[in-house]
Amino acid sequence: MNQKIIIAIDGYSSSGKSTLAKAISKKLKYKYIDSGAMYRSIALFAIRKKIFDSSSDLWNIRNFIPLLKEINLKFKWNQKYNRTDIFLNEENIQSKIRSEQVESKVSFISQFPEIREKLTLMQRNLGKDKGIVVDGRDVGHYVFPKSELKIFMKGSIEIRSYRRYKDLKNRGKEVSYEEVKKNLIHRDIMDTSRNISPLKKSIDSIEIDNTFLSIEKQLNLIFQLIKKITYHTYETIK
């Protein structure tokens, strides 16, 4: 029995969505779709096109929308680093989308319906054959509302801030814990209050608070759920 499903993981910033999604995709040999990387790619593209006005901290969205048709995003497996990289118009931009400049604009550009519509269509196309694990903010209740397994990740602001702080320090960034915490609180407000596809838990999502939960325990829980879902699906279609 090899019944493929769609696994949608939503949740707050730095709640461990990507870590969990990557581990699941590796175990199941599923395709991993990082929706956050797609929005970061759009932000990078806009910065390169000089759409961003640094003096007023605004985006000239009217001029930017027509440029969306020039964007082609693909996920490709990187054997050297054992990971999935994102490509913008055939350029590997995996490392470039992690800059502070891109990071600071992701929540802002994700508010625009034209951008969300384009990326939603791309994500649905990537998942048309199932066998995917996708993480983001609205993948369960909006992008893949019929996904067989929906997970909603959460954790205390202190733990999430520490994880983010440690990650940035490991990458050589000079930041303070308080600064990271402040930025995460702002990100949470932006994600949950936007008019278009805000971050929210679907009624049929399984909530996981991993404040004190190891990745091993999270994976054990997830694979128990997957086993039940795939068995039920198999019995239904027999």
PDB file of C-alpha atoms in Angstrom:
ATOM      1  CA  MET A   1       0.000   0.000   0.000  1.00  0.00           C
ATOM      2  CA  ASN A   2       1.424   3.348  -1.030  1.00  0.00           C
ATOM      3  CA  GLN A   3      -1.432   5.829  -0.803  1.00  0.00           C
ATOM      4  CA  LYS A   4       0.080   9.303  -1.233  1.00  0.00           C
ATOM      5  CA  ILE A   5      -1.442  12.238   0.614  1.00  0.00           C
ATOM      6  CA  ILE A   6      -0.982  15.981   1.062  1.00  0.00           C
ATOM      7  CA  ILE A   7       0.388  17.072   4.435  1.00  0.00           C
ATOM      8  CA  ALA A   8      -0.198  20.773   5.174  1.00  0.00           C
ATOM      9  CA  ILE A   9       1.653  22.369   8.076  1.00  0.00           C
ATOM     10  CA  ASP A  10       0.672  25.874   9.170  1.00  0.00           C
ATOM     11  CA  GLY A  11       1.802  27.862  12.168  1.00  0.00           C
ATOM     12  CA  TYR A  12       3.550  30.827  13.666  1.00  0.00           C
ATOM     13  CA  SER A  13       6.969  32.053  12.631  1.00  0.00           C
ATOM     14  CA  SER A  14       9.832  30.006  14.136  1.00  0.00           C
ATOM     15  CA  SER A  15       7.417  27.369  15.439  1.00  0.00           C
ATOM     16  CA  GLY A  16       9.404  24.567  13.823  1.00  0.00           C
ATOM     17  CA  LYS A  17       7.236  24.091  10.726  1.00  0.00           C
ATOM     18  CA  SER A  18      10.120  23.748   8.279  1.00  0.00           C
ATOM     19  CA  THR A  19      12.146  21.412  10.499  1.00  0.00           C
ATOM     20  CA  LEU A  20       9.156  19.121  10.897  1.00  0.00           C
ATOM     21  CA  ALA A  21       8.136  19.305   7.232  1.00  0.00           C
ATOM     22  CA  LYS A  22      11.646  18.474   6.008  1.00  0.00           C
ATOM     23  CA  ALA A  23      11.919  15.508   8.375  1.00  0.00           C
ATOM     24  CA  ILE A  24       8.544  14.143   7.232  1.00  0.00           C
ATOM     25  CA  SER A  25       9.327  14.575   3.539  1.00  0.00           C
ATOM     26  CA  LYS A  26      12.683  12.835   3.964  1.00  0.00           C
ATOM     27  CA  LYS A  27      11.122   9.875   5.785  1.00  0.00           C
ATOM     28  CA  LEU A  28       8.247   9.470   3.306  1.00  0.00           C
ATOM     29  CA  LYS A  29      10.287  10.501   0.252  1.00  0.00           C
ATOM     30  CA  TYR A  30       7.682  13.185  -0.425  1.00  0.00           C
ATOM     31  CA  LYS A  31       8.289  16.451  -2.229  1.00  0.00           C
ATOM     32  CA  TYR A  32       8.860  19.347   0.213  1.00  0.00           C
ATOM     33  CA  ILE A  33       7.326  22.715  -0.660  1.00  0.00           C
ATOM     34  CA  ASP A  34       8.505  25.701   1.381  1.00  0.00           C
ATOM     35  CA  SER A  35       5.793  28.300   0.722  1.00  0.00           C
ATOM     36  CA  GLY A  36       7.688  30.839   2.812  1.00  0.00           C
ATOM     37  CA  ALA A  37      10.640  30.539   0.443  1.00  0.00           C
ATOM     38  CA  MET A  38       8.279  31.353  -2.425  1.00  0.00           C
ATOM     39  CA  TYR A  39       7.189  34.597  -0.791  1.00  0.00           C
ATOM     40  CA  ARG A  40      10.810  35.422   0.026  1.00  0.00           C
ATOM     41  CA  SER A  41      11.626  34.880  -3.639  1.00  0.00           C
ATOM     42  CA  ILE A  42       8.983  37.403  -4.653  1.00  0.00           C
ATOM     43  CA  ALA A  43      10.460  39.880  -2.173  1.00  0.00           C
ATOM     44  CA  LEU A  44      13.959  39.338  -3.590  1.00  0.00           C
ATOM     45  CA  PHE A  45      12.655  39.795  -7.131  1.00  0.00           C
ATOM     46  CA  ALA A  46      10.951  43.073  -6.151  1.00  0.00           C
ATOM     47  CA  ILE A  47      14.115  44.365  -4.470  1.00  0.00           C
ATOM     48  CA  ARG A  48      16.151  43.574  -7.570  1.00  0.00           C
ATOM     49  CA  LYS A  49      13.615  45.378  -9.744  1.00  0.00           C
ATOM     50  CA  LYS A  50      13.984  48.404  -7.441  1.00  0.00           C
ATOM     51  CA  ILE A  51      10.273  48.396  -6.687  1.00  0.00           C
ATOM     52  CA  PHE A  52      11.028  49.000  -3.058  1.00  0.00           C
ATOM     53  CA  ASP A  53      11.354  52.652  -2.023  1.00  0.00           C
ATOM     54  CA  SER A  54      13.837  52.670   0.857  1.00  0.00           C
ATOM     55  CA  SER A  55      13.095  56.287   1.734  1.00  0.00           C
ATOM     56  CA  SER A  56       9.396  55.723   2.442  1.00  0.00           C
ATOM     57  CA  ASP A  57       9.461  51.991   3.267  1.00  0.00           C
ATOM     58  CA  LEU A  58       6.669  51.368   0.751  1.00  0.00           C
ATOM     59  CA  TRP A  59       6.248  49.125  -2.251  1.00  0.00           C
ATOM     60  CA  ASN A  60       5.105  50.518  -5.567  1.00  0.00           C
ATOM     61  CA  ILE A  61       2.676  47.631  -5.901  1.00  0.00           C
ATOM     62  CA  ARG A  62       0.904  49.056  -8.961  1.00  0.00           C
ATOM     63  CA  ASN A  63       4.119  48.927 -10.988  1.00  0.00           C
ATOM     64  CA  PHE A  64       5.108  45.577  -9.539  1.00  0.00           C
ATOM     65  CA  ILE A  65       2.015  43.476 -10.333  1.00  0.00           C
ATOM     66  CA  PRO A  66       2.621  43.418 -14.139  1.00  0.00           C
ATOM     67  CA  LEU A  67       6.115  42.043 -13.452  1.00  0.00           C
ATOM     68  CA  LEU A  68       4.741  38.929 -11.752  1.00  0.00           C
ATOM     69  CA  LYS A  69       4.346  37.237 -15.123  1.00  0.00           C
ATOM     70  CA  GLU A  70       8.156  37.241 -15.444  1.00  0.00           C
ATOM     71  CA  ILE A  71       8.530  35.033 -12.368  1.00  0.00           C
ATOM     72  CA  ASN A  72       9.133  31.295 -12.633  1.00  0.00           C
ATOM     73  CA  LEU A  73       9.806  29.374  -9.402  1.00  0.00           C
ATOM     74  CA  LYS A  74      10.974  25.763  -9.094  1.00  0.00           C
ATOM     75  CA  PHE A  75      12.113  23.504  -6.272  1.00  0.00           C
ATOM     76  CA  LYS A  76      15.072  21.247  -7.049  1.00  0.00           C
ATOM     77  CA  TRP A  77      16.926  18.714  -4.936  1.00  0.00           C
ATOM     78  CA  ASN A  78      20.489  19.720  -4.017  1.00  0.00           C
ATOM     79  CA  GLN A  79      22.505  16.518  -3.646  1.00  0.00           C
ATOM     80  CA  LYS A  80      25.597  18.318  -2.381  1.00  0.00           C
ATOM     81  CA  TYR A  81      23.822  19.816   0.641  1.00  0.00           C
ATOM     82  CA  ASN A  82      21.067  17.185   0.948  1.00  0.00           C
ATOM     83  CA  ARG A  83      18.256  19.733   0.760  1.00  0.00           C
ATOM     84  CA  THR A  84      15.616  21.234  -1.513  1.00  0.00           C
ATOM     85  CA  ASP A  85      16.604  24.585  -3.063  1.00  0.00           C
ATOM     86  CA  ILE A  86      14.361  27.156  -4.703  1.00  0.00           C
ATOM     87  CA  PHE A  87      15.172  28.569  -8.140  1.00  0.00           C
ATOM     88  CA  LEU A  88      13.995  31.919  -9.497  1.00  0.00           C
ATOM     89  CA  ASN A  89      14.093  31.926 -13.295  1.00  0.00           C
ATOM     90  CA  GLU A  90      16.680  29.088 -13.240  1.00  0.00           C
ATOM     91  CA  GLU A  91      18.895  30.835 -10.618  1.00  0.00           C
ATOM     92  CA  ASN A  92      19.471  29.103  -7.294  1.00  0.00           C
ATOM     93  CA  ILE A  93      18.499  31.766  -4.753  1.00  0.00           C
ATOM     94  CA  GLN A  94      18.278  29.564  -1.640  1.00  0.00           C
ATOM     95  CA  SER A  95      20.971  31.509   0.219  1.00  0.00           C
ATOM     96  CA  LYS A  96      19.959  34.925  -1.132  1.00  0.00           C
ATOM     97  CA  ILE A  97      16.393  34.834   0.251  1.00  0.00           C
ATOM     98  CA  ARG A  98      17.672  34.611   3.840  1.00  0.00           C
ATOM     99  CA  SER A  99      19.010  38.164   3.932  1.00  0.00           C
ATOM    100  CA  GLU A 100      17.681  40.607   6.535  1.00  0.00           C
ATOM    101  CA  GLN A 101      16.426  42.889   3.754  1.00  0.00           C
ATOM    102  CA  VAL A 102      14.266  40.115   2.321  1.00  0.00           C
ATOM    103  CA  GLU A 103      13.236  38.892   5.775  1.00  0.00           C
ATOM    104  CA  SER A 104      11.878  42.287   6.770  1.00  0.00           C
ATOM    105  CA  LYS A 105       9.548  42.513   3.742  1.00  0.00           C
ATOM    106  CA  VAL A 106       7.982  39.061   3.514  1.00  0.00           C
ATOM    107  CA  SER A 107       4.941  39.688   5.726  1.00  0.00           C
ATOM    108  CA  PHE A 108       4.277  42.983   3.971  1.00  0.00           C
ATOM    109  CA  ILE A 109       4.190  41.667   0.408  1.00  0.00           C
ATOM    110  CA  SER A 110       2.166  38.615   1.454  1.00  0.00           C
ATOM    111  CA  GLN A 111      -0.774  40.932   2.091  1.00  0.00           C
ATOM    112  CA  PHE A 112      -1.342  41.635  -1.610  1.00  0.00           C
ATOM    113  CA  PRO A 113      -4.011  39.406  -3.219  1.00  0.00           C
ATOM    114  CA  GLU A 114      -2.340  39.399  -6.658  1.00  0.00           C
ATOM    115  CA  ILE A 115       0.861  37.959  -5.170  1.00  0.00           C
ATOM    116  CA  ARG A 116      -0.967  35.397  -3.043  1.00  0.00           C
ATOM    117  CA  GLU A 117      -3.077  34.334  -6.024  1.00  0.00           C
ATOM    118  CA  LYS A 118      -0.024  33.683  -8.191  1.00  0.00           C
ATOM    119  CA  LEU A 119       1.787  31.686  -5.512  1.00  0.00           C
ATOM    120  CA  THR A 120      -1.351  29.770  -4.543  1.00  0.00           C
ATOM    121  CA  LEU A 121      -1.739  28.600  -8.151  1.00  0.00           C
ATOM    122  CA  MET A 122       1.931  27.570  -8.230  1.00  0.00           C
ATOM    123  CA  GLN A 123       1.594  25.598  -4.978  1.00  0.00           C
ATOM    124  CA  ARG A 124      -1.565  23.819  -6.112  1.00  0.00           C
ATOM    125  CA  ASN A 125       0.123  22.860  -9.363  1.00  0.00           C
ATOM    126  CA  LEU A 126       3.071  21.411  -7.441  1.00  0.00           C
ATOM    127  CA  GLY A 127       0.662  19.355  -5.343  1.00  0.00           C
ATOM    128  CA  LYS A 128      -1.615  18.065  -8.080  1.00  0.00           C
ATOM    129  CA  ASP A 129      -0.164  14.528  -7.847  1.00  0.00           C
ATOM    130  CA  LYS A 130      -0.082  14.559  -4.018  1.00  0.00           C
ATOM    131  CA  GLY A 131       2.895  13.087  -2.182  1.00  0.00           C
ATOM    132  CA  ILE A 132       3.901  16.492  -0.816  1.00  0.00           C
ATOM    133  CA  VAL A 133       4.614  18.162   2.508  1.00  0.00           C
ATOM    134  CA  VAL A 134       4.023  21.905   2.451  1.00  0.00           C
ATOM    135  CA  ASP A 135       4.463  24.420   5.239  1.00  0.00           C
ATOM    136  CA  GLY A 136       3.339  28.027   5.527  1.00  0.00           C
ATOM    137  CA  ARG A 137       0.646  30.268   6.962  1.00  0.00           C
ATOM    138  CA  ASP A 138      -2.473  29.381   4.961  1.00  0.00           C
ATOM    139  CA  VAL A 139      -1.744  26.062   3.252  1.00  0.00           C
ATOM    140  CA  GLY A 140      -4.240  24.055   5.278  1.00  0.00           C
ATOM    141  CA  HIS A 141      -7.308  26.258   5.233  1.00  0.00           C
ATOM    142  CA  TYR A 142      -6.784  27.996   1.885  1.00  0.00           C
ATOM    143  CA  VAL A 143      -4.186  26.546  -0.492  1.00  0.00           C
ATOM    144  CA  PHE A 144      -4.958  22.850   0.140  1.00  0.00           C
ATOM    145  CA  PRO A 145      -8.283  22.815   2.027  1.00  0.00           C
ATOM    146  CA  LYS A 146      -8.811  19.140   1.116  1.00  0.00           C
ATOM    147  CA  SER A 147      -5.395  17.969   2.301  1.00  0.00           C
ATOM    148  CA  GLU A 148      -5.612  14.676   4.173  1.00  0.00           C
ATOM    149  CA  LEU A 149      -3.518  15.831   7.138  1.00  0.00           C
ATOM    150  CA  LYS A 150      -3.439  19.376   8.494  1.00  0.00           C
ATOM    151  CA  ILE A 151      -1.088  20.384  11.285  1.00  0.00           C
ATOM    152  CA  PHE A 152      -1.047  23.716  13.115  1.00  0.00           C
ATOM    153  CA  MET A 153       2.204  24.511  14.921  1.00  0.00           C
ATOM    154  CA  LYS A 154       2.507  26.852  17.875  1.00  0.00           C
ATOM    155  CA  GLY A 155       4.894  27.553  20.730  1.00  0.00           C
ATOM    156  CA  SER A 156       5.583  30.187  23.360  1.00  0.00           C
ATOM    157  CA  ILE A 157       6.955  33.495  22.087  1.00  0.00           C
ATOM    158  CA  GLU A 158       9.988  33.020  24.339  1.00  0.00           C
ATOM    159  CA  ILE A 159      10.893  29.621  22.903  1.00  0.00           C
ATOM    160  CA  ARG A 160      10.258  30.711  19.323  1.00  0.00           C
ATOM    161  CA  SER A 161      12.344  33.853  19.824  1.00  0.00           C
ATOM    162  CA  TYR A 162      15.202  31.844  21.277  1.00  0.00           C
ATOM    163  CA  ARG A 163      15.133  29.403  18.356  1.00  0.00           C
ATOM    164  CA  ARG A 164      15.203  32.262  15.886  1.00  0.00           C
ATOM    165  CA  TYR A 165      17.937  34.072  17.841  1.00  0.00           C
ATOM    166  CA  LYS A 166      20.100  30.935  17.971  1.00  0.00           C
ATOM    167  CA  ASP A 167      19.620  30.326  14.246  1.00  0.00           C
ATOM    168  CA  LEU A 168      20.668  33.886  13.377  1.00  0.00           C
ATOM    169  CA  LYS A 169      23.716  33.728  15.659  1.00  0.00           C
ATOM    170  CA  ASN A 170      24.772  30.429  14.061  1.00  0.00           C
ATOM    171  CA  ARG A 171      24.658  32.204  10.708  1.00  0.00           C
ATOM    172  CA  GLY A 172      26.931  34.955  12.022  1.00  0.00           C
ATOM    173  CA  LYS A 173      24.254  37.635  12.466  1.00  0.00           C
ATOM    174  CA  GLU A 174      24.755  40.259  15.164  1.00  0.00           C
ATOM    175  CA  VAL A 175      21.339  40.464  16.832  1.00  0.00           C
ATOM    176  CA  SER A 176      19.965  40.593  20.358  1.00  0.00           C
ATOM    177  CA  TYR A 177      17.347  38.254  21.781  1.00  0.00           C
ATOM    178  CA  GLU A 178      15.050  41.197  22.574  1.00  0.00           C
ATOM    179  CA  GLU A 179      15.311  42.478  19.015  1.00  0.00           C
ATOM    180  CA  VAL A 180      14.403  39.056  17.629  1.00  0.00           C
ATOM    181  CA  LYS A 181      11.485  38.756  20.041  1.00  0.00           C
ATOM    182  CA  LYS A 182      10.171  42.176  19.054  1.00  0.00           C
ATOM    183  CA  ASN A 183      10.349  41.280  15.358  1.00  0.00           C
ATOM    184  CA  LEU A 184       8.540  37.978  15.925  1.00  0.00           C
ATOM    185  CA  ILE A 185       5.722  39.686  17.828  1.00  0.00           C
ATOM    186  CA  HIS A 186       5.362  42.135  14.939  1.00  0.00           C
ATOM    187  CA  ARG A 187       5.398  39.236  12.454  1.00  0.00           C
ATOM    188  CA  ASP A 188       2.657  37.444  14.409  1.00  0.00           C
ATOM    189  CA  ILE A 189       0.465  40.549  14.333  1.00  0.00           C
ATOM    190  CA  MET A 190       1.005  40.997  10.588  1.00  0.00           C
ATOM    191  CA  ASP A 191       0.293  37.327   9.844  1.00  0.00           C
ATOM    192  CA  THR A 192      -2.866  37.047  11.932  1.00  0.00           C
ATOM    193  CA  SER A 193      -4.435  40.414  11.102  1.00  0.00           C
ATOM    194  CA  ARG A 194      -4.033  40.674   7.327  1.00  0.00           C
ATOM    195  CA  ASN A 195      -7.267  40.703   5.325  1.00  0.00           C
ATOM    196  CA  ILE A 196      -6.142  38.133   2.760  1.00  0.00           C
ATOM    197  CA  SER A 197      -5.642  34.559   4.040  1.00  0.00           C
ATOM    198  CA  PRO A 198      -4.569  35.398   7.595  1.00  0.00           C
ATOM    199  CA  LEU A 199      -2.792  32.853   9.746  1.00  0.00           C
ATOM    200  CA  LYS A 200      -5.464  30.787  11.486  1.00  0.00           C
ATOM    201  CA  LYS A 201      -6.088  27.223  12.596  1.00  0.00           C
ATOM    202  CA  SER A 202      -8.441  25.200  10.412  1.00  0.00           C
ATOM    203  CA  ILE A 203     -11.255  23.463  12.256  1.00  0.00           C
ATOM    204  CA  ASP A 204      -9.902  20.074  11.144  1.00  0.00           C
ATOM    205  CA  SER A 205      -6.241  20.793  11.960  1.00  0.00           C
ATOM    206  CA  ILE A 206      -4.277  18.892  14.590  1.00  0.00           C
ATOM    207  CA  GLU A 207      -2.662  21.457  16.885  1.00  0.00           C
ATOM    208  CA  ILE A 208       0.845  20.805  18.153  1.00  0.00           C
ATOM    209  CA  ASP A 209       2.366  23.027  20.824  1.00  0.00           C
ATOM    210  CA  ASN A 210       6.064  22.167  20.696  1.00  0.00           C
ATOM    211  CA  THR A 211       7.218  24.546  23.418  1.00  0.00           C
ATOM    212  CA  PHE A 212       8.474  21.509  25.368  1.00  0.00           C
ATOM    213  CA  LEU A 213       8.141  18.836  22.670  1.00  0.00           C
ATOM    214  CA  SER A 214      11.204  17.357  20.979  1.00  0.00           C
ATOM    215  CA  ILE A 215      11.309  16.824  17.224  1.00  0.00           C
ATOM    216  CA  GLU A 216      11.376  13.049  17.815  1.00  0.00           C
ATOM    217  CA  LYS A 217       8.090  13.151  19.761  1.00  0.00           C
ATOM    218  CA  GLN A 218       6.532  15.403  17.133  1.00  0.00           C
ATOM    219  CA  LEU A 219       7.500  12.965  14.380  1.00  0.00           C
ATOM    220  CA  ASN A 220       6.160   9.975  16.323  1.00  0.00           C
ATOM    221  CA  LEU A 221       2.821  11.746  16.668  1.00  0.00           C
ATOM    222  CA  ILE A 222       2.726  12.732  12.989  1.00  0.00           C
ATOM    223  CA  PHE A 223       3.520   9.233  11.701  1.00  0.00           C
ATOM    224  CA  GLN A 224       0.836   7.717  13.911  1.00  0.00           C
ATOM    225  CA  LEU A 225      -1.642  10.125  12.331  1.00  0.00           C
ATOM    226  CA  ILE A 226      -0.385   9.377   8.814  1.00  0.00           C
ATOM    227  CA  LYS A 227      -0.714   5.638   9.421  1.00  0.00           C
ATOM    228  CA  LYS A 228      -4.338   6.046  10.492  1.00  0.00           C
ATOM    229  CA  ILE A 229      -5.172   8.347   7.566  1.00  0.00           C
ATOM    230  CA  THR A 230      -3.575   6.208   4.848  1.00  0.00           C
ATOM    231  CA  TYR A 231      -5.135   3.034   6.273  1.00  0.00           C
ATOM    232  CA  HIS A 232      -8.571   4.661   6.374  1.00  0.00           C
ATOM    233  CA  THR A 233      -8.149   5.956   2.808  1.00  0.00           C
ATOM    234  CA  TYR A 234      -7.043   2.518   1.617  1.00  0.00           C
ATOM    235  CA  GLU A 235     -10.024   0.803   3.267  1.00  0.00           C
ATOM    236  CA  THR A 236     -12.404   3.380   1.769  1.00  0.00           C
ATOM    237  CA  ILE A 237     -11.238   2.895  -1.821  1.00  0.00           C
ATOM    238  CA  LYS A 238     -10.894  -0.926  -1.722  1.00  0.00           C
TER     239      LYS A 238
END
